[in-house]
Amino acid sequence: QWLVHRCHPDGSADLAFGSGGVVVLFAFGSWNEAYDVEIDSGGRIVIAGSAVHGSGRNAHNDIAVVRLQGTNGALDPS
């Protein structure tokens, strides 16, 4: 799972974002890692990483990319 926490410039949690300033994203695979976070030109949050599926010799790594709406942290439907 990935946890995204949005803060105001003073370091306090942005309570309008997700639940209490936090968005938790689940179920990309059995092991997930986020490698980069960017804010796009529309103010949306783009997170890129990887997700491992399977185990042992059958395990494979997939790319995982998620875009969240910048104001409330909801998944961006576009």
Short mmCIF file of N, CA, C and O in Angstrom, two decimals:
data_model
loop_
_atom_site.label_atom_id
_atom_site.label_comp_id
_atom_site.label_asym_id
_atom_site.label_seq_id
_atom_site.Cartn_x
_atom_site.Cartn_y
_atom_site.Cartn_z
N GLN A 1 0.84 -1.18 0.00
CA GLN A 1 0.00 0.00 0.00
C GLN A 1 0.87 1.23 0.00
O GLN A 1 2.00 1.20 0.44
N TRP A 2 0.36 2.30 -0.54
CA TRP A 2 1.05 3.59 -0.54
C TRP A 2 0.27 4.54 0.34
O TRP A 2 -0.96 4.56 0.32
N LEU A 3 0.97 5.36 1.10
CA LEU A 3 0.36 6.37 1.95
C LEU A 3 0.82 7.73 1.44
O LEU A 3 2.02 7.95 1.29
N VAL A 4 -0.12 8.61 1.15
CA VAL A 4 0.18 9.96 0.66
C VAL A 4 -0.34 10.94 1.71
O VAL A 4 -1.52 10.90 2.06
N HIS A 5 0.53 11.80 2.21
CA HIS A 5 0.16 12.77 3.24
C HIS A 5 0.43 14.16 2.68
O HIS A 5 1.54 14.45 2.27
N ARG A 6 -0.60 14.99 2.68
CA ARG A 6 -0.44 16.36 2.15
C ARG A 6 -0.39 17.33 3.32
O ARG A 6 -1.22 17.29 4.23
N CYS A 7 0.58 18.24 3.26
CA CYS A 7 0.76 19.23 4.32
C CYS A 7 0.67 20.65 3.76
O CYS A 7 0.93 20.87 2.58
N HIS A 8 0.32 21.58 4.62
CA HIS A 8 0.37 22.99 4.29
C HIS A 8 1.83 23.45 4.38
O HIS A 8 2.66 22.76 4.97
N PRO A 9 2.16 24.62 3.83
CA PRO A 9 3.55 25.11 3.90
C PRO A 9 4.11 25.19 5.33
O PRO A 9 5.31 25.05 5.53
N ASP A 10 3.23 25.36 6.33
CA ASP A 10 3.71 25.43 7.71
C ASP A 10 3.92 24.05 8.34
O ASP A 10 4.29 23.93 9.51
N GLY A 11 3.66 22.98 7.56
CA GLY A 11 3.87 21.62 8.05
C GLY A 11 2.64 20.97 8.66
O GLY A 11 2.65 19.77 8.94
N SER A 12 1.57 21.70 8.84
CA SER A 12 0.35 21.11 9.40
C SER A 12 -0.38 20.30 8.31
O SER A 12 -0.26 20.58 7.12
N ALA A 13 -1.13 19.29 8.73
CA ALA A 13 -1.85 18.43 7.79
C ALA A 13 -2.95 19.22 7.07
O ALA A 13 -3.64 20.02 7.68
N ASP A 14 -3.10 18.97 5.77
CA ASP A 14 -4.19 19.54 4.99
C ASP A 14 -5.40 18.63 5.19
O ASP A 14 -5.53 17.60 4.54
N LEU A 15 -6.28 18.97 6.12
CA LEU A 15 -7.39 18.11 6.50
C LEU A 15 -8.45 17.94 5.41
O LEU A 15 -9.28 17.04 5.50
N ALA A 16 -8.41 18.76 4.36
CA ALA A 16 -9.33 18.60 3.24
C ALA A 16 -8.86 17.52 2.27
O ALA A 16 -9.57 17.12 1.37
N PHE A 17 -7.64 17.04 2.46
CA PHE A 17 -7.04 16.03 1.59
C PHE A 17 -7.24 14.65 2.19
O PHE A 17 -6.82 14.37 3.31
N GLY A 18 -7.95 13.77 1.46
CA GLY A 18 -8.17 12.41 1.94
C GLY A 18 -8.91 12.39 3.26
O GLY A 18 -9.87 13.11 3.47
N SER A 19 -8.42 11.57 4.17
CA SER A 19 -8.99 11.47 5.51
C SER A 19 -7.97 12.00 6.51
O SER A 19 -6.96 11.34 6.78
N GLY A 20 -8.21 13.19 7.01
CA GLY A 20 -7.28 13.80 7.96
C GLY A 20 -5.93 14.14 7.36
O GLY A 20 -4.93 14.16 8.05
N GLY A 21 -5.90 14.40 6.06
CA GLY A 21 -4.66 14.76 5.38
C GLY A 21 -3.94 13.58 4.76
O GLY A 21 -2.86 13.74 4.20
N VAL A 22 -4.53 12.39 4.83
CA VAL A 22 -3.87 11.17 4.36
C VAL A 22 -4.75 10.40 3.37
O VAL A 22 -5.95 10.26 3.59
N VAL A 23 -4.14 9.89 2.30
CA VAL A 23 -4.79 8.98 1.36
C VAL A 23 -3.98 7.69 1.38
O VAL A 23 -2.75 7.72 1.27
N VAL A 24 -4.66 6.55 1.54
CA VAL A 24 -4.00 5.24 1.50
C VAL A 24 -4.49 4.52 0.26
O VAL A 24 -5.69 4.37 0.05
N LEU A 25 -3.55 4.09 -0.56
CA LEU A 25 -3.86 3.37 -1.79
C LEU A 25 -3.49 1.90 -1.60
O LEU A 25 -2.38 1.59 -1.18
N PHE A 26 -4.40 0.99 -1.90
CA PHE A 26 -4.23 -0.44 -1.63
C PHE A 26 -4.13 -1.26 -2.90
O PHE A 26 -4.55 -0.85 -3.97
N ALA A 27 -3.64 -2.47 -2.74
CA ALA A 27 -3.82 -3.61 -3.65
C ALA A 27 -3.23 -3.44 -5.03
O ALA A 27 -3.86 -3.73 -6.02
N PHE A 28 -1.99 -2.98 -5.12
CA PHE A 28 -1.29 -3.01 -6.40
C PHE A 28 -0.64 -4.37 -6.60
O PHE A 28 -0.46 -4.83 -7.70
N GLY A 29 -0.22 -5.01 -5.54
CA GLY A 29 0.47 -6.29 -5.60
C GLY A 29 0.84 -6.72 -4.20
O GLY A 29 0.42 -6.12 -3.22
N SER A 30 1.66 -7.74 -4.11
CA SER A 30 2.04 -8.23 -2.78
C SER A 30 3.12 -7.36 -2.14
O SER A 30 3.30 -7.38 -0.93
N TRP A 31 3.85 -6.61 -2.95
CA TRP A 31 4.87 -5.69 -2.43
C TRP A 31 4.85 -4.46 -3.31
O TRP A 31 4.90 -4.56 -4.53
N ASN A 32 4.75 -3.28 -2.71
CA ASN A 32 4.64 -2.04 -3.47
C ASN A 32 5.68 -1.03 -3.00
O ASN A 32 5.93 -0.93 -1.81
N GLU A 33 6.26 -0.32 -3.94
CA GLU A 33 7.19 0.75 -3.61
C GLU A 33 6.90 1.95 -4.48
O GLU A 33 6.77 1.81 -5.70
N ALA A 34 6.81 3.12 -3.87
CA ALA A 34 6.68 4.36 -4.62
C ALA A 34 8.08 4.94 -4.78
O ALA A 34 8.87 4.96 -3.82
N TYR A 35 8.41 5.38 -5.99
CA TYR A 35 9.74 5.90 -6.27
C TYR A 35 9.77 7.40 -6.52
O TYR A 35 10.77 8.05 -6.32
N ASP A 36 8.66 7.95 -6.98
CA ASP A 36 8.67 9.37 -7.33
C ASP A 36 7.27 9.95 -7.19
O ASP A 36 6.28 9.26 -7.42
N VAL A 37 7.21 11.20 -6.79
CA VAL A 37 5.96 11.95 -6.68
C VAL A 37 6.18 13.29 -7.36
O VAL A 37 7.19 13.96 -7.12
N GLU A 38 5.26 13.66 -8.22
CA GLU A 38 5.33 14.94 -8.92
C GLU A 38 3.96 15.61 -8.89
O GLU A 38 2.94 14.93 -8.77
N ILE A 39 3.95 16.91 -9.01
CA ILE A 39 2.72 17.68 -9.17
C ILE A 39 2.67 18.10 -10.64
O ILE A 39 3.59 18.75 -11.13
N ASP A 40 1.60 17.70 -11.37
CA ASP A 40 1.52 18.05 -12.79
C ASP A 40 1.01 19.48 -12.96
O ASP A 40 0.70 20.17 -11.99
N SER A 41 0.94 19.94 -14.21
CA SER A 41 0.56 21.32 -14.48
C SER A 41 -0.86 21.65 -14.05
O SER A 41 -1.20 22.81 -13.87
N GLY A 42 -1.70 20.62 -13.86
CA GLY A 42 -3.07 20.82 -13.40
C GLY A 42 -3.21 20.75 -11.88
O GLY A 42 -4.32 20.79 -11.36
N GLY A 43 -2.08 20.60 -11.17
CA GLY A 43 -2.11 20.52 -9.71
C GLY A 43 -2.40 19.12 -9.19
O GLY A 43 -2.57 18.93 -7.99
N ARG A 44 -2.48 18.13 -10.08
CA ARG A 44 -2.74 16.76 -9.66
C ARG A 44 -1.44 16.09 -9.20
O ARG A 44 -0.36 16.44 -9.67
N ILE A 45 -1.57 15.13 -8.33
CA ILE A 45 -0.41 14.45 -7.75
C ILE A 45 -0.21 13.14 -8.51
O ILE A 45 -1.11 12.30 -8.57
N VAL A 46 0.97 12.96 -9.09
CA VAL A 46 1.29 11.76 -9.85
C VAL A 46 2.34 10.97 -9.06
O VAL A 46 3.39 11.51 -8.70
N ILE A 47 2.04 9.71 -8.79
CA ILE A 47 2.92 8.84 -8.02
C ILE A 47 3.30 7.66 -8.91
O ILE A 47 2.44 7.03 -9.52
N ALA A 48 4.60 7.36 -8.98
CA ALA A 48 5.07 6.25 -9.79
C ALA A 48 5.90 5.31 -8.93
O ALA A 48 6.62 5.74 -8.04
N GLY A 49 5.77 4.03 -9.21
CA GLY A 49 6.54 3.04 -8.47
C GLY A 49 6.40 1.68 -9.10
O GLY A 49 6.20 1.56 -10.31
N SER A 50 6.49 0.65 -8.27
CA SER A 50 6.38 -0.71 -8.79
C SER A 50 5.54 -1.55 -7.85
O SER A 50 5.35 -1.23 -6.69
N ALA A 51 5.05 -2.65 -8.42
CA ALA A 51 4.24 -3.60 -7.66
C ALA A 51 4.69 -5.00 -8.04
O ALA A 51 4.83 -5.31 -9.22
N VAL A 52 4.96 -5.84 -7.04
CA VAL A 52 5.37 -7.22 -7.28
C VAL A 52 4.14 -8.11 -7.18
O VAL A 52 3.37 -8.03 -6.22
N HIS A 53 3.95 -8.97 -8.17
CA HIS A 53 2.84 -9.92 -8.19
C HIS A 53 3.41 -11.33 -8.18
O HIS A 53 4.41 -11.61 -8.82
N GLY A 54 2.77 -12.21 -7.46
CA GLY A 54 3.22 -13.60 -7.38
C GLY A 54 4.34 -13.77 -6.37
O GLY A 54 4.69 -12.85 -5.64
N SER A 55 4.93 -14.96 -6.35
CA SER A 55 6.02 -15.23 -5.43
C SER A 55 6.97 -16.24 -6.05
O SER A 55 6.64 -16.94 -7.01
N GLY A 56 8.17 -16.30 -5.50
CA GLY A 56 9.16 -17.25 -5.96
C GLY A 56 9.49 -17.06 -7.43
O GLY A 56 9.63 -15.94 -7.91
N ARG A 57 9.57 -18.16 -8.17
CA ARG A 57 9.93 -18.10 -9.59
C ARG A 57 8.83 -17.47 -10.43
O ARG A 57 9.08 -17.05 -11.57
N ASN A 58 7.62 -17.40 -9.92
CA ASN A 58 6.50 -16.81 -10.67
C ASN A 58 6.31 -15.33 -10.41
O ASN A 58 5.39 -14.72 -10.95
N ALA A 59 7.16 -14.73 -9.55
CA ALA A 59 7.02 -13.31 -9.23
C ALA A 59 7.41 -12.45 -10.43
O ALA A 59 8.32 -12.78 -11.18
N HIS A 60 6.69 -11.37 -10.62
CA HIS A 60 7.06 -10.40 -11.65
C HIS A 60 6.76 -8.99 -11.14
O HIS A 60 5.90 -8.79 -10.30
N ASN A 61 7.50 -8.06 -11.66
CA ASN A 61 7.41 -6.67 -11.25
C ASN A 61 6.65 -5.88 -12.30
O ASN A 61 6.95 -5.99 -13.49
N ASP A 62 5.67 -5.10 -11.90
CA ASP A 62 4.92 -4.24 -12.80
C ASP A 62 5.13 -2.78 -12.42
O ASP A 62 5.40 -2.47 -11.26
N ILE A 63 4.98 -1.91 -13.39
CA ILE A 63 5.02 -0.48 -13.12
C ILE A 63 3.66 -0.08 -12.57
O ILE A 63 2.63 -0.55 -13.04
N ALA A 64 3.66 0.78 -11.57
CA ALA A 64 2.41 1.29 -10.99
C ALA A 64 2.45 2.81 -11.04
O ALA A 64 3.41 3.43 -10.59
N VAL A 65 1.41 3.41 -11.61
CA VAL A 65 1.30 4.87 -11.69
C VAL A 65 -0.12 5.25 -11.28
O VAL A 65 -1.09 4.66 -11.74
N VAL A 66 -0.22 6.23 -10.39
CA VAL A 66 -1.51 6.69 -9.89
C VAL A 66 -1.52 8.21 -9.95
O VAL A 66 -0.51 8.86 -9.68
N ARG A 67 -2.67 8.77 -10.32
CA ARG A 67 -2.81 10.23 -10.29
C ARG A 67 -3.98 10.57 -9.39
O ARG A 67 -5.08 10.03 -9.52
N LEU A 68 -3.74 11.47 -8.44
CA LEU A 68 -4.74 11.91 -7.49
C LEU A 68 -5.13 13.35 -7.77
O LEU A 68 -4.29 14.15 -8.21
N GLN A 69 -6.37 13.69 -7.50
CA GLN A 69 -6.78 15.09 -7.58
C GLN A 69 -6.06 15.83 -6.46
O GLN A 69 -6.00 15.36 -5.33
N GLY A 70 -5.49 16.98 -6.79
CA GLY A 70 -4.67 17.69 -5.84
C GLY A 70 -5.41 18.31 -4.68
O GLY A 70 -4.84 18.51 -3.61
N THR A 71 -6.69 18.57 -4.84
CA THR A 71 -7.42 19.26 -3.78
C THR A 71 -7.90 18.32 -2.69
O THR A 71 -7.83 18.65 -1.50
N ASN A 72 -8.41 17.13 -3.08
CA ASN A 72 -9.01 16.25 -2.07
C ASN A 72 -8.38 14.87 -2.01
O ASN A 72 -8.76 14.07 -1.16
N GLY A 73 -7.46 14.55 -2.92
CA GLY A 73 -6.78 13.26 -2.89
C GLY A 73 -7.55 12.11 -3.51
O GLY A 73 -7.10 10.97 -3.48
N ALA A 74 -8.69 12.39 -4.13
CA ALA A 74 -9.46 11.33 -4.80
C ALA A 74 -8.71 10.87 -6.04
O ALA A 74 -7.96 11.64 -6.65
N LEU A 75 -8.89 9.59 -6.42
CA LEU A 75 -8.30 9.12 -7.67
C LEU A 75 -8.82 9.96 -8.82
O LEU A 75 -10.01 10.26 -8.90
N ASP A 76 -7.92 10.37 -9.69
CA ASP A 76 -8.31 11.18 -10.84
C ASP A 76 -8.92 10.26 -11.90
O ASP A 76 -8.24 9.38 -12.42
N PRO A 77 -10.19 10.41 -12.23
CA PRO A 77 -10.86 9.51 -13.16
C PRO A 77 -10.39 9.64 -14.60
O PRO A 77 -10.64 8.78 -15.42
N SER A 78 -9.66 10.72 -14.91
CA SER A 78 -9.21 10.90 -16.30
C SER A 78 -7.91 10.15 -16.52
O SER A 78 -7.41 10.03 -17.60
#
